Short mmCIF file of C-alpha atoms in Angstrom, two decimals:
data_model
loop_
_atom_site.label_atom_id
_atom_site.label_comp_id
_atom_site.label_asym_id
_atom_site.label_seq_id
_atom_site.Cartn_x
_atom_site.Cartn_y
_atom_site.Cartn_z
CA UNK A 1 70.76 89.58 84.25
CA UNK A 2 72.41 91.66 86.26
CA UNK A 3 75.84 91.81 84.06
CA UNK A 4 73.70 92.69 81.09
CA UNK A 5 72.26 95.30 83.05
CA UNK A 6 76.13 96.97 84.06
CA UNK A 7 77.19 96.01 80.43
CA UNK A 8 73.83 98.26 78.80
CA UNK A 9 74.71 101.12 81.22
CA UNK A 10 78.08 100.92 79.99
CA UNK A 11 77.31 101.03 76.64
CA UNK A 12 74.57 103.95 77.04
CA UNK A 13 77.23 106.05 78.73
CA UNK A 14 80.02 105.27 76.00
CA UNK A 15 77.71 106.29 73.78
CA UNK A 16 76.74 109.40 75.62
CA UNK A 17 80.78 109.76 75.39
CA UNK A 18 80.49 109.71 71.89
CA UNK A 19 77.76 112.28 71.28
CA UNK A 20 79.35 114.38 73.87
CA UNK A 21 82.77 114.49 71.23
CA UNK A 22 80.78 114.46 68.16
CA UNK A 23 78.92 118.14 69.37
CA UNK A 24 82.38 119.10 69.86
CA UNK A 25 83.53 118.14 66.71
CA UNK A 26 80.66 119.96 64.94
CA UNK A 27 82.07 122.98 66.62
CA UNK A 28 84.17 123.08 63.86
CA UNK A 29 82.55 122.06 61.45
CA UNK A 30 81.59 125.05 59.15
CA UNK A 31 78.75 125.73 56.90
CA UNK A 32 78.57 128.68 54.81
CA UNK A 33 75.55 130.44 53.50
CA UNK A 34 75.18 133.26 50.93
CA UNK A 35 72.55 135.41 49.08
CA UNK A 36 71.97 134.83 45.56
CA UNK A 37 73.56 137.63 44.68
CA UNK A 38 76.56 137.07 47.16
CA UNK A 39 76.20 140.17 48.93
CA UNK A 40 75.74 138.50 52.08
CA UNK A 41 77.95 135.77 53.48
CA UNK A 42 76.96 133.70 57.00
CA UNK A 43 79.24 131.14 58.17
CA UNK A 44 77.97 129.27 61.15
CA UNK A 45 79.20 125.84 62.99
CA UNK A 46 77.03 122.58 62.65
CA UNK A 47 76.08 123.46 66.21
CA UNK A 48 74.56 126.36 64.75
CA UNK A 49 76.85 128.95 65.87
CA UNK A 50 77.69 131.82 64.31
CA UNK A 51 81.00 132.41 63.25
CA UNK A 52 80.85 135.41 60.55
CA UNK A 53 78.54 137.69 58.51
CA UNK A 54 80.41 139.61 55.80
CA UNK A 55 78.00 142.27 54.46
CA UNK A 56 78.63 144.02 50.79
CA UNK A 57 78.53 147.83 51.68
CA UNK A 58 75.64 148.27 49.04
CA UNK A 59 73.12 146.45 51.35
CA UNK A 60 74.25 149.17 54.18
CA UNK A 61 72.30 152.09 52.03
CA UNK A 62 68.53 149.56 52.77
CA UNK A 63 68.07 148.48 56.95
CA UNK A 64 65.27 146.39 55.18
CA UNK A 65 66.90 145.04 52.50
CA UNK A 66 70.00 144.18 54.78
CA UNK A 67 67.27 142.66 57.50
CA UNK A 68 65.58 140.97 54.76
CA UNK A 69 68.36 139.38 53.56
CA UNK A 70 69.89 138.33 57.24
CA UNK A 71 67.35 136.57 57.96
CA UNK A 72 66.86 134.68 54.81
CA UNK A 73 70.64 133.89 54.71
CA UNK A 74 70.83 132.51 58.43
CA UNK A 75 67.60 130.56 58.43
CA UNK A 76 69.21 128.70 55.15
CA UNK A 77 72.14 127.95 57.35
CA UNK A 78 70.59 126.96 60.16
CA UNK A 79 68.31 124.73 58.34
CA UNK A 80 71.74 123.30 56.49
CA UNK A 81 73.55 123.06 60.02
CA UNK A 82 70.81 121.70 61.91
CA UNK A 83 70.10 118.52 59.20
CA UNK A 84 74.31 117.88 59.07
CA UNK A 85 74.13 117.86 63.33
CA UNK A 86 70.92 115.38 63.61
CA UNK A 87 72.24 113.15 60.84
CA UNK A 88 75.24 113.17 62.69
CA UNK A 89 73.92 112.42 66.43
CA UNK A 90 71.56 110.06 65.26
CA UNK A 91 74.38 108.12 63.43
CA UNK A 92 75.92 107.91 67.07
CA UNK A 93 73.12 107.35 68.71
CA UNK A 94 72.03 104.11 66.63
CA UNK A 95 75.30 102.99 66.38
CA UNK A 96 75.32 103.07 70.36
CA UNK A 97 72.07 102.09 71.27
CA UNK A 98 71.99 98.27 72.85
CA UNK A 99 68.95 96.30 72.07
CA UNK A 100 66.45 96.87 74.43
CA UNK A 101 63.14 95.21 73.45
CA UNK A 102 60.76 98.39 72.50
CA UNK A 103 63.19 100.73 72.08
CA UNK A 104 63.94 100.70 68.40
CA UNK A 105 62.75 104.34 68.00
CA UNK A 106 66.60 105.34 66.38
CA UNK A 107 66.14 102.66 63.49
#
């Protein structure tokens, strides 16, 4: 009983080890976003940070236009980056998880 307990905690914190590496590899892991029109770029990591904005000097003449257009543009990356980081910690996470009766919330 006791060796299955030291062996789960083991396991949990290799697997914490593992999550731990995989958020630092999705540090560089880069997802790039642009308007239709691709006068807006974003690049941001799968951690969801940004990297770079490259603006076309049209959208400099409209602050709305440019606003409207940031925003739309970074929410579509950050919706891309955040489903690319769970998929990614939840592969880790089931992949490390040890069978505890009840706990099959990952599956």
């Amino acid at each position: 009983m006791f060796g299955d307990m030291m062996n789960m905690m083991g396991k949990l914190k290799e697997t914490q080890q593992k999550i731990e590496a995989t958020k630092q590899r999705l540090d560089t892991v880069l997802i790039d976003e642009k308007s239709n029109d691709n006068l807006l770029h974003v690049t941001i990591t799968a951690n969801r940070k940004i990297r770079s904005i490259t603006i076309d000097e049209s959208l400099l003449e409209d602050k709305e236009q440019l606003e409207d257009y940031l925003i739309l543009v970074l929410n579509k990356a950050i919706e891309k980056a955040t489903n690319v980081n769970e998929a990614e910690l939840a592969a880790v996470a089931k992949e490390g998880m040890p069978n505890i009766p009840g706990m099959d919330l990952f599956k």
